[in-house]
mmCIF file of C-alpha atoms in Angstrom:
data_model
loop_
_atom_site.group_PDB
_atom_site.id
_atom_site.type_symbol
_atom_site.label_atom_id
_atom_site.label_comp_id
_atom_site.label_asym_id
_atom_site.label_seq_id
_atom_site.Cartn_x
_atom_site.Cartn_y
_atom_site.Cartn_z
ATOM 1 C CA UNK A 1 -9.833 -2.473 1.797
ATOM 2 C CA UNK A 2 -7.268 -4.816 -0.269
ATOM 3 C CA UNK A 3 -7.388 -1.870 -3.097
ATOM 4 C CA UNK A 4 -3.886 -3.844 -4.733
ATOM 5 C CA UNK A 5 -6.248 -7.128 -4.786
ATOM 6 C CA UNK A 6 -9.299 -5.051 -6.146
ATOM 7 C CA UNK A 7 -7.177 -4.079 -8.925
ATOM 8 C CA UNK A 8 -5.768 -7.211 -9.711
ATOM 9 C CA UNK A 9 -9.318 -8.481 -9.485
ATOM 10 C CA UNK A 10 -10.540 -5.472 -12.261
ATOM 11 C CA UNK A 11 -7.423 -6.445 -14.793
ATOM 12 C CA UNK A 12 -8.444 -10.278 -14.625
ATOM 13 C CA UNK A 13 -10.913 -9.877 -17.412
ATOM 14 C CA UNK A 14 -7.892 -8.267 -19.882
ATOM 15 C CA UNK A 15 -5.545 -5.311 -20.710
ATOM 16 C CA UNK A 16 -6.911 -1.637 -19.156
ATOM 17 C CA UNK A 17 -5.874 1.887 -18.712
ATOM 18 C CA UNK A 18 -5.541 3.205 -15.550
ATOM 19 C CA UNK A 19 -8.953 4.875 -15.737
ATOM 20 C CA UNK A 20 -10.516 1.824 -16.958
ATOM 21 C CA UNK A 21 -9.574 0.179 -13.992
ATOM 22 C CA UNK A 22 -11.490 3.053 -11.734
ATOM 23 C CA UNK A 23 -14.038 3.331 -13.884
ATOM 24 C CA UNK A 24 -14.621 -0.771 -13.572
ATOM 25 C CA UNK A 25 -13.838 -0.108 -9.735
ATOM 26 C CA UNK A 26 -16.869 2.314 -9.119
ATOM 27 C CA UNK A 27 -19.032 0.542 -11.555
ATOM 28 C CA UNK A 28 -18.381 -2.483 -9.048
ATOM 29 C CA UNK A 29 -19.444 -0.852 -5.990
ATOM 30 C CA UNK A 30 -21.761 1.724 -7.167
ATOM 31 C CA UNK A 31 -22.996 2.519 -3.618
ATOM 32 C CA UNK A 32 -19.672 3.035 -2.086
ATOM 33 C CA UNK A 33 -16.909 5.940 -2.466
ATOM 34 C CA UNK A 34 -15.506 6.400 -5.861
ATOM 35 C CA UNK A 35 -11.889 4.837 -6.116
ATOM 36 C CA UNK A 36 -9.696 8.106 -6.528
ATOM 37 C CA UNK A 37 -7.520 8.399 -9.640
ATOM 38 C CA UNK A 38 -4.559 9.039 -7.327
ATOM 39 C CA UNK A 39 -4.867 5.731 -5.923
ATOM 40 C CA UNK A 40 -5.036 3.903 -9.018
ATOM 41 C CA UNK A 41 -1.899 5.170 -10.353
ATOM 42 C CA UNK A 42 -0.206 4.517 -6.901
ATOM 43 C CA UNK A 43 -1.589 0.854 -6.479
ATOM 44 C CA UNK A 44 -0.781 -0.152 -10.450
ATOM 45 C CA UNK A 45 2.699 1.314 -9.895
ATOM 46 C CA UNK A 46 3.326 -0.753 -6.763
ATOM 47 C CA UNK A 47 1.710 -3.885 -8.820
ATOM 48 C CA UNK A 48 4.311 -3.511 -11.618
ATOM 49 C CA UNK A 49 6.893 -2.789 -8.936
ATOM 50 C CA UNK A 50 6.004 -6.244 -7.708
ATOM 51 C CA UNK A 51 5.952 -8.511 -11.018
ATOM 52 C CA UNK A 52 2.094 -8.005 -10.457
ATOM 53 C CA UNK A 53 1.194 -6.010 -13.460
ATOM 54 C CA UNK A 54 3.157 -5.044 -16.238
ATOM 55 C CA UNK A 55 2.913 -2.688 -18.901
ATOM 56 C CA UNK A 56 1.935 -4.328 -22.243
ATOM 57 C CA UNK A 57 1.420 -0.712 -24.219
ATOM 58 C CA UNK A 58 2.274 3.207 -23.805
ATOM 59 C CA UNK A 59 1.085 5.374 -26.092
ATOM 60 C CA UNK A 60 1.062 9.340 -25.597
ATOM 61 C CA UNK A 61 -0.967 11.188 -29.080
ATOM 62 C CA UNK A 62 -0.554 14.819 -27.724
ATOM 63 C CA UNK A 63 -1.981 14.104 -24.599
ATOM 64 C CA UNK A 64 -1.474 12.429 -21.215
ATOM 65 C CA UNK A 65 0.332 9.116 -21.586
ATOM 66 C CA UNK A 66 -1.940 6.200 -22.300
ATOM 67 C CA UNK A 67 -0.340 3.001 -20.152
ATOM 68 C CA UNK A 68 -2.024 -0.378 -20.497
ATOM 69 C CA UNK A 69 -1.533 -2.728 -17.648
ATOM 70 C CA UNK A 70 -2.058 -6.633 -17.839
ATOM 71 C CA UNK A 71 -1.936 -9.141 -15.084
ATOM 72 C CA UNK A 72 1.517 -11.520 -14.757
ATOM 73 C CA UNK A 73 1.613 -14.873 -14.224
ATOM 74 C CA UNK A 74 2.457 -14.154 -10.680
ATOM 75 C CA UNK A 75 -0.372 -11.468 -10.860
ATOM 76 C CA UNK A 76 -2.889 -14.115 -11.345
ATOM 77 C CA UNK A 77 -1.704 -16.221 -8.249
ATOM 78 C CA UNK A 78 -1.875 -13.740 -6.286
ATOM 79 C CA UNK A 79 -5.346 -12.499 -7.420
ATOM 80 C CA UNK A 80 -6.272 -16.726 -6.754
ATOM 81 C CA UNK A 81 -4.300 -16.816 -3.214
ATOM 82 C CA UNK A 82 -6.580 -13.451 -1.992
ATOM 83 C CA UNK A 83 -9.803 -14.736 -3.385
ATOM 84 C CA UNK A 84 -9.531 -18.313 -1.406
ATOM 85 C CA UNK A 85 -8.281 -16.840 1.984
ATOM 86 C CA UNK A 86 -11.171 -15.530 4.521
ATOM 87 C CA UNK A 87 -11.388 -12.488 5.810
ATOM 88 C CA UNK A 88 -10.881 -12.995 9.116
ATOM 89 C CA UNK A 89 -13.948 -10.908 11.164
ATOM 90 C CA UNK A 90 -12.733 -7.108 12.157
ATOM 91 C CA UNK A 91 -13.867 -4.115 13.405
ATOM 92 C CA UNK A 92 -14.004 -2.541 9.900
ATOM 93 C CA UNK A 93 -15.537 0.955 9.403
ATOM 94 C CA UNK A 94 -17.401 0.867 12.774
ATOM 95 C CA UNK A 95 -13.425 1.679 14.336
ATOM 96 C CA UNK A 96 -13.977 5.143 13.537
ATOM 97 C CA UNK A 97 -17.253 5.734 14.771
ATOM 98 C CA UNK A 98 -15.903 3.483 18.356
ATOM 99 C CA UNK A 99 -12.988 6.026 18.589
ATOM 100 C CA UNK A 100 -15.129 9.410 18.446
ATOM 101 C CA UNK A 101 -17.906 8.060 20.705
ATOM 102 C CA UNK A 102 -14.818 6.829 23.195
ATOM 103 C CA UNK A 103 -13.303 10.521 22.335
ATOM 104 C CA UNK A 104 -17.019 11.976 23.373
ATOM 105 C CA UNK A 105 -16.942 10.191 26.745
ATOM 106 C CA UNK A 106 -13.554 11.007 27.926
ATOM 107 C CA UNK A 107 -13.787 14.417 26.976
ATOM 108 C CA UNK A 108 -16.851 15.392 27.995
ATOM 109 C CA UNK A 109 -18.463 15.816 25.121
ATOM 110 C CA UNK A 110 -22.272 15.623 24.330
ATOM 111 C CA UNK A 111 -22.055 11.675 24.379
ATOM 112 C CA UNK A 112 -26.397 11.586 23.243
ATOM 113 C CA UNK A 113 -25.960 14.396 20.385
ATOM 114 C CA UNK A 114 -23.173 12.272 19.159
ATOM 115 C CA UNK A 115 -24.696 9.266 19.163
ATOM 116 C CA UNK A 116 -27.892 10.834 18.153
ATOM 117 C CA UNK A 117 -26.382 12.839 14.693
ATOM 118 C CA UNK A 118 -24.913 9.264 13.952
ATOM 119 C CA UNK A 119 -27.915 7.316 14.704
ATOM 120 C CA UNK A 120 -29.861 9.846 12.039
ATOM 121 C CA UNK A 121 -26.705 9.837 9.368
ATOM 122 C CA UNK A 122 -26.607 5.860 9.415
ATOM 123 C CA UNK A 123 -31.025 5.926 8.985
ATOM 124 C CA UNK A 124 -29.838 9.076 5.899
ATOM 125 C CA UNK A 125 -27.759 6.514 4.317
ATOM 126 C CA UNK A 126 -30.185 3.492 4.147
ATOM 127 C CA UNK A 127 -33.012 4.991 3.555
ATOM 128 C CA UNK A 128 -30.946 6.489 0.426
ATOM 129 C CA UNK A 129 -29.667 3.253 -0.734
ATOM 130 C CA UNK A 130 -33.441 1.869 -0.299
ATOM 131 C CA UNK A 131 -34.910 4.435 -2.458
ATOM 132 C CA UNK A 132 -32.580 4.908 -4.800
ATOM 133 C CA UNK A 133 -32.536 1.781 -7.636
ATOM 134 C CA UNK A 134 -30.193 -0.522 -7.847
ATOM 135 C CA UNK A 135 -27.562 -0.697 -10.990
ATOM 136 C CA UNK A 136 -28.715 -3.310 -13.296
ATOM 137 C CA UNK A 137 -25.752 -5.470 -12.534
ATOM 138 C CA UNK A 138 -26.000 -8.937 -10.819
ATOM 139 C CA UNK A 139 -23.298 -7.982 -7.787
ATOM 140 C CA UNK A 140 -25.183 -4.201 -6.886
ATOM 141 C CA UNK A 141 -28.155 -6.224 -4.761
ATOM 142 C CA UNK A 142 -25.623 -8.107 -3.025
ATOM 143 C CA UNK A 143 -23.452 -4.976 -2.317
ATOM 144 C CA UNK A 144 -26.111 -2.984 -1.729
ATOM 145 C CA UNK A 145 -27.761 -5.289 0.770
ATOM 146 C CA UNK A 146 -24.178 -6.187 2.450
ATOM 147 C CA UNK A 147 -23.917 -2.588 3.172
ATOM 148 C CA UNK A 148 -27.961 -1.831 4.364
ATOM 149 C CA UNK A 149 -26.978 -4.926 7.171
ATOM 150 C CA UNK A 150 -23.364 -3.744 8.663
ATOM 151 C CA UNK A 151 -25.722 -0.309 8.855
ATOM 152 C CA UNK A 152 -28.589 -1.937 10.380
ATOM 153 C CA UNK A 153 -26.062 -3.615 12.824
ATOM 154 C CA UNK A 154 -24.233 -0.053 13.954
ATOM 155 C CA UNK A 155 -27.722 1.005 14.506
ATOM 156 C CA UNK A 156 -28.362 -1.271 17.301
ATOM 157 C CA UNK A 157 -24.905 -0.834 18.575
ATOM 158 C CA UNK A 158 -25.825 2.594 18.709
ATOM 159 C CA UNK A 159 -28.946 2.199 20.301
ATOM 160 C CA UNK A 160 -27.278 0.047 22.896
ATOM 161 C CA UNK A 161 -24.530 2.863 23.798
ATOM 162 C CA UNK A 162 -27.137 5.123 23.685
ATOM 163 C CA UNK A 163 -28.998 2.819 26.513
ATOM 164 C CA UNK A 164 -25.546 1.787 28.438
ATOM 165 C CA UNK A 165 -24.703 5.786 29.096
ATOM 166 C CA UNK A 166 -27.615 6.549 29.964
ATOM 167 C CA UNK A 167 -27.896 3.576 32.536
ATOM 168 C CA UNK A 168 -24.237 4.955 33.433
ATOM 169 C CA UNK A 169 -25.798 8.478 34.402
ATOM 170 C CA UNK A 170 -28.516 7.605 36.455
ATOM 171 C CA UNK A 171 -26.491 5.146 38.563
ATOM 172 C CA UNK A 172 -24.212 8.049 39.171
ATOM 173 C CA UNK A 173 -26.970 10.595 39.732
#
């Protein structure tokens, strides 16, 4: 994920604090893993290490400094530049379920259980995101849908594995 963009993306609409941003961030993508503080402070440190961001206020009132960051001129290109390019088609979050299923085979692992405990966490997850309401925000159906598809697609990748090993077994049988 192009978390630098993201956040570049969540100071477009003015000035925030560092836990504005994340709070924006997982307001975004309800449905998806929280944004961790840790990576906030990271990313907006690299940004104002780049020209990105800078710091337009500090303030620290007895408690943990308070640092506002704004987008930079340059900032703002950037956040333009990102947001006309494609993304070119990957392998995306699939890659990790590839490399244990590839992992299971070679090792001799229980290649069906695998792809069976998958198969049931993948039908978990969208029959959670079907029951549970959307936020009342205009982007959460899109997200939520986006994500119910590349879930309905690993399904019938999975069944298809599922079907090639089992094909692969027989033969050698």
């Amino acid at each position: 994920m192009a978390t630098a963009e993201l956040v570049l993306g969540l100071l477009s609409t003015g000035p925030a604090h560092g836990y504005d941003v994340k709070r924006s961030h997982d307001t975004w993508f309800p449905d998806s893993r929280p944004l961790a503080f840790g990576q906030v402070y990271t990313t907006l440190g690299r940004l104002e290490r780049d020209g990105l961001v800078e710091v337009v206020n500090k303030t620290s009132s007895g408690g943990p400094d308070r640092t506002v960051y704004a987008l930079t001129t340059k900032g703002r290109e950037h956040l333009t530049d990102w947001l006309s390019d494609p993304v070119p088609p990957a392998w995306g979050s699939a890659d990790e379920v590839l490399r244990k299923l590839v992992a299971a085979i070679r090792t001799g692992g229980d290649v069906a259980a695998f792809l069976a405990r998958q198969r049931a966490s993948h039908l978990r997850r969208i029959r959670e995101l079907r029951e549970t309401p959307a936020a009342d925000d205009p982007t959460s159906p899109l997200v939520r849908e986006y994500i119910v598809a590349h879930l309905d697609a690993d399904l019938r990748w999975l069944d298809s594995a599922l079907e090639r090993i089992s094909q692969q077994k027989e033969t050698r049988s």
